[in-house]
XYZ file of N, CA, C and O in Angstrom:
360
model
N 5.301 -7.651 15.623
C 3.979 -7.947 15.291
C 3.498 -7.346 14.001
O 4.249 -7.125 13.062
N 2.244 -7.095 14.034
C 1.539 -6.581 12.862
C 1.349 -5.075 13.012
O 0.903 -4.596 14.042
N 1.697 -4.351 11.966
C 1.462 -2.905 11.928
C 0.376 -2.635 10.903
O 0.307 -3.302 9.872
N -0.466 -1.646 11.186
C -1.533 -1.298 10.258
C -1.319 0.123 9.754
O -1.070 1.039 10.534
N -1.419 0.279 8.452
C -1.366 1.588 7.811
C -2.738 1.844 7.209
O -3.152 1.141 6.290
N -3.458 2.809 7.748
C -4.816 3.112 7.280
C -4.743 4.263 6.276
O -4.179 5.313 6.570
N -5.321 4.039 5.109
C -5.343 5.063 4.065
C -6.795 5.382 3.737
O -7.580 4.477 3.452
N -7.123 6.666 3.757
C -8.492 7.097 3.455
C -8.481 8.194 2.400
O -7.496 8.906 2.251
N -9.570 8.300 1.685
C -9.716 9.367 0.699
C -9.034 9.027 -0.602
O -9.308 7.995 -1.210
N -8.111 9.891 -1.006
C -7.425 9.726 -2.281
C -5.942 9.496 -2.051
O -5.335 10.125 -1.189
N -5.377 8.601 -2.835
C -3.944 8.354 -2.824
C -3.457 8.610 -4.244
O -3.580 7.769 -5.127
N -2.972 9.826 -4.440
C -2.597 10.267 -5.785
C -1.300 11.060 -5.741
O -0.611 11.083 -4.718
N -0.989 11.725 -6.846
C 0.259 12.477 -6.952
C 0.366 13.576 -5.897
O 1.461 13.926 -5.466
N -0.747 14.095 -5.451
C -0.741 15.163 -4.451
C -0.577 14.603 -3.037
O 0.169 15.141 -2.222
N -1.247 13.495 -2.732
C -1.281 12.993 -1.360
C -0.229 11.926 -1.042
O 0.114 11.748 0.126
N 0.288 11.258 -2.040
C 1.261 10.193 -1.785
C 2.510 10.697 -1.055
O 2.971 10.022 -0.128
N 3.065 11.857 -1.401
C 4.228 12.335 -0.635
C 3.921 12.529 0.858
O 4.817 12.367 1.690
N 2.678 12.831 1.199
C 2.306 12.972 2.608
C 2.344 11.634 3.342
O 2.490 11.592 4.561
N 2.202 10.558 2.610
C 2.205 9.216 3.191
C 3.621 8.689 3.411
O 3.843 7.797 4.229
N 4.571 9.261 2.716
C 5.957 8.752 2.744
C 6.555 8.669 4.149
O 7.192 7.660 4.484
N 6.382 9.666 5.029
C 6.943 9.529 6.381
C 6.382 8.326 7.136
O 7.119 7.657 7.870
N 5.114 8.027 6.950
C 4.514 6.859 7.608
C 5.101 5.570 7.052
O 5.384 4.629 7.806
N 5.297 5.519 5.754
C 5.907 4.341 5.128
C 7.337 4.176 5.617
O 7.753 3.079 5.987
N 8.098 5.265 5.637
C 9.481 5.201 6.097
C 9.561 4.731 7.549
O 10.449 3.946 7.908
N 8.646 5.196 8.396
C 8.634 4.787 9.801
C 8.340 3.294 9.933
O 8.999 2.592 10.722
N 7.378 2.801 9.167
C 7.071 1.360 9.200
C 8.273 0.536 8.761
O 8.585 -0.492 9.373
N 8.938 0.985 7.729
C 10.097 0.255 7.232
C 11.250 0.298 8.231
O 11.946 -0.699 8.427
N 11.435 1.427 8.886
C 12.505 1.555 9.877
C 12.271 0.632 11.065
O 13.228 0.104 11.654
N 11.017 0.407 11.406
C 10.672 -0.473 12.524
C 10.721 -1.950 12.147
O 10.629 -2.809 13.016
N 10.840 -2.221 10.860
C 10.992 -3.587 10.336
C 9.919 -4.542 10.850
O 10.207 -5.647 11.313
N 8.682 -4.120 10.741
C 7.580 -4.984 11.142
C 7.549 -6.220 10.242
O 7.666 -6.099 9.023
N 7.348 -7.399 10.820
C 7.288 -8.603 9.992
C 6.045 -8.648 9.109
O 6.052 -9.266 8.061
N 4.990 -7.953 9.546
C 3.766 -7.932 8.756
C 3.157 -6.544 8.807
O 2.967 -5.982 9.881
N 2.856 -6.000 7.631
C 2.193 -4.704 7.514
C 0.881 -4.914 6.780
O 0.867 -5.476 5.679
N -0.194 -4.479 7.391
C -1.510 -4.552 6.779
C -1.910 -3.134 6.388
O -1.932 -2.235 7.231
N -2.186 -2.932 5.113
C -2.677 -1.643 4.638
C -4.198 -1.733 4.610
O -4.764 -2.525 3.862
N -4.825 -0.928 5.453
C -6.288 -0.876 5.498
C -6.739 0.187 4.498
O -6.630 1.376 4.750
N -7.228 -0.267 3.363
C -7.650 0.634 2.289
C -9.167 0.705 2.176
O -9.698 1.125 1.154
N -9.861 0.339 3.239
C -11.325 0.326 3.178
C -11.907 1.724 3.002
O -13.012 1.873 2.501
N -11.163 2.755 3.381
C -11.630 4.128 3.207
C -11.038 4.820 1.992
O -11.229 6.021 1.788
N -10.319 4.076 1.161
C -9.689 4.642 -0.031
C -10.700 4.724 -1.168
O -11.288 3.721 -1.553
N -10.898 5.918 -1.674
C -11.866 6.123 -2.759
C -11.221 6.167 -4.130
O -11.845 5.853 -5.132
N -9.953 6.620 -4.194
C -9.295 6.807 -5.488
C -7.801 6.577 -5.335
O -7.210 6.991 -4.337
N -7.214 5.919 -6.316
C -5.765 5.736 -6.347
C -5.300 5.955 -7.775
O -5.987 5.600 -8.737
N -4.137 6.601 -7.925
C -3.556 6.756 -9.255
C -2.191 6.070 -9.273
O -1.818 5.382 -8.316
N -1.444 6.238 -10.356
C -0.177 5.520 -10.510
C 0.824 5.889 -9.424
O 1.596 5.036 -8.968
N 0.825 7.123 -8.992
C 1.751 7.537 -7.927
C 1.391 6.849 -6.609
O 2.269 6.426 -5.860
N 0.114 6.734 -6.334
C -0.322 6.043 -5.133
C 0.025 4.571 -5.160
O 0.492 4.002 -4.172
N -0.195 3.943 -6.305
C 0.174 2.539 -6.466
C 1.673 2.387 -6.272
O 2.141 1.460 -5.604
N 2.436 3.326 -6.830
C 3.888 3.278 -6.687
C 4.329 3.334 -5.231
O 5.271 2.644 -4.837
N 3.654 4.132 -4.426
C 3.977 4.215 -3.008
C 3.740 2.897 -2.286
O 4.554 2.473 -1.461
N 2.658 2.229 -2.621
C 2.357 0.946 -1.992
C 3.300 -0.154 -2.484
O 3.714 -1.014 -1.706
N 3.660 -0.106 -3.750
C 4.616 -1.078 -4.281
C 5.991 -0.861 -3.644
O 6.695 -1.817 -3.311
N 6.372 0.403 -3.421
C 7.620 0.716 -2.732
C 7.628 0.075 -1.339
O 8.602 -0.576 -0.952
N 6.543 0.257 -0.595
C 6.428 -0.343 0.729
C 6.570 -1.860 0.637
O 7.313 -2.473 1.409
N 5.872 -2.463 -0.304
C 5.926 -3.917 -0.488
C 7.356 -4.400 -0.765
O 7.840 -5.339 -0.133
N 8.031 -3.757 -1.706
C 9.370 -4.193 -2.102
C 10.378 -4.020 -0.973
O 11.209 -4.898 -0.730
N 10.327 -2.889 -0.293
C 11.276 -2.630 0.791
C 11.046 -3.573 1.970
O 11.998 -4.044 2.586
N 9.796 -3.853 2.293
C 9.512 -4.791 3.377
C 9.979 -6.191 2.996
O 10.524 -6.923 3.831
N 9.799 -6.544 1.752
C 10.217 -7.864 1.284
C 11.734 -8.040 1.412
O 12.218 -9.139 1.683
N 12.483 -6.945 1.263
C 13.940 -7.006 1.371
C 14.387 -7.499 2.746
O 15.419 -8.144 2.864
N 13.644 -7.175 3.793
C 14.027 -7.645 5.125
C 13.166 -8.827 5.593
O 13.220 -9.225 6.748
N 12.390 -9.393 4.690
C 11.589 -10.568 5.016
C 10.186 -10.254 5.499
O 9.480 -11.143 5.960
N 9.778 -8.987 5.387
C 8.435 -8.597 5.802
C 7.389 -8.896 4.737
O 7.719 -9.112 3.566
N 6.151 -8.899 5.174
C 5.026 -9.176 4.283
C 4.062 -7.996 4.353
O 3.727 -7.525 5.433
N 3.621 -7.517 3.201
C 2.655 -6.425 3.120
C 1.415 -6.937 2.404
O 1.514 -7.535 1.333
N 0.253 -6.699 3.006
C -1.007 -7.039 2.363
C -1.936 -5.836 2.421
O -1.834 -5.004 3.315
N -2.809 -5.757 1.441
C -3.779 -4.662 1.355
C -5.165 -5.255 1.548
O -5.525 -6.228 0.886
N -5.925 -4.662 2.448
C -7.269 -5.142 2.757
C -8.300 -4.050 2.481
O -8.003 -2.866 2.627
N -9.487 -4.448 2.097
C -10.617 -3.538 2.022
C -10.758 -2.723 0.758
O -11.551 -1.793 0.718
N -10.020 -3.050 -0.285
C -10.154 -2.283 -1.532
C -11.521 -2.511 -2.166
O -12.028 -3.635 -2.175
N -12.088 -1.449 -2.702
C -13.325 -1.580 -3.457
C -13.370 -0.496 -4.525
O -12.535 0.405 -4.554
N -14.311 -0.608 -5.406
C -14.553 0.366 -6.475
C -13.302 0.648 -7.301
O -12.631 -0.271 -7.724
N -12.998 1.921 -7.548
C -11.898 2.293 -8.439
C -10.551 1.727 -7.992
O -9.826 1.164 -8.811
N -10.170 1.828 -6.708
C -8.877 1.259 -6.310
C -8.793 -0.249 -6.561
O -7.759 -0.747 -7.021
N -9.865 -0.986 -6.306
C -9.863 -2.427 -6.561
C -9.702 -2.710 -8.048
O -8.976 -3.636 -8.438
N -10.352 -1.924 -8.882
C -10.243 -2.115 -10.331
C -8.815 -1.849 -10.808
O -8.298 -2.583 -11.660
N -8.174 -0.828 -10.260
C -6.789 -0.510 -10.640
C -5.861 -1.658 -10.227
O -5.010 -2.080 -11.010
N -6.012 -2.159 -9.009
C -5.167 -3.258 -8.550
C -5.361 -4.500 -9.416
O -4.398 -5.200 -9.715
N -6.590 -4.756 -9.806
C -6.854 -5.920 -10.655
C -6.258 -5.707 -12.051
O -5.640 -6.615 -12.609
N -6.424 -4.522 -12.604
C -5.877 -4.209 -13.923
C -4.360 -4.375 -13.950
O -3.799 -4.903 -14.909
N -3.695 -3.948 -12.887
C -2.241 -4.039 -12.801
C -1.769 -5.398 -12.269
O -0.573 -5.613 -12.119
N -2.715 -6.272 -11.985
C -2.458 -7.615 -11.460
C -1.782 -7.590 -10.096
O -1.131 -8.559 -9.683
N -1.924 -6.504 -9.400
C -1.399 -6.408 -8.043
C -2.277 -7.170 -7.053
O -1.844 -7.466 -5.946
N -3.486 -7.472 -7.485
C -4.366 -8.242 -6.616
C -3.763 -9.622 -6.330
O -4.019 -10.208 -5.296
N -2.932 -10.112 -7.220
C -2.307 -11.432 -7.040
C -1.187 -11.395 -6.007
O -0.804 -12.414 -5.457
N -0.633 -10.209 -5.767
C 0.516 -10.075 -4.890
C 0.152 -9.464 -3.549
O 0.579 -9.931 -2.498
N -0.668 -8.411 -3.579
C -0.916 -7.616 -2.372
C -2.238 -7.887 -1.680
O -2.397 -7.524 -0.521
N -3.203 -8.469 -2.378
C -4.506 -8.663 -1.760
C -4.633 -10.057 -1.188
O -4.086 -11.010 -1.704
N -5.389 -10.130 -0.090
C -5.640 -11.445 0.507
C -7.127 -11.693 0.590
O -7.924 -10.810 0.455
């Protein structure tokens, strides 16, 4: 089924490594669909974006789909600037 990864606060160089075990667990379970709930995300930097892109690419390798929901403010602007809104947002 569908797995949800909820991210709140900041996703940056300091906090992204803390998220890695959750990402690895989702990938190990090979969920066909992963929804990243970013409605509580206030800030994202390049390391945070890299973590989400890693999840996307690895899930795609086994046929999974990753989407990001609820982005607003700074994180939404970063995704749009990097054109990730075309790939990860629905």
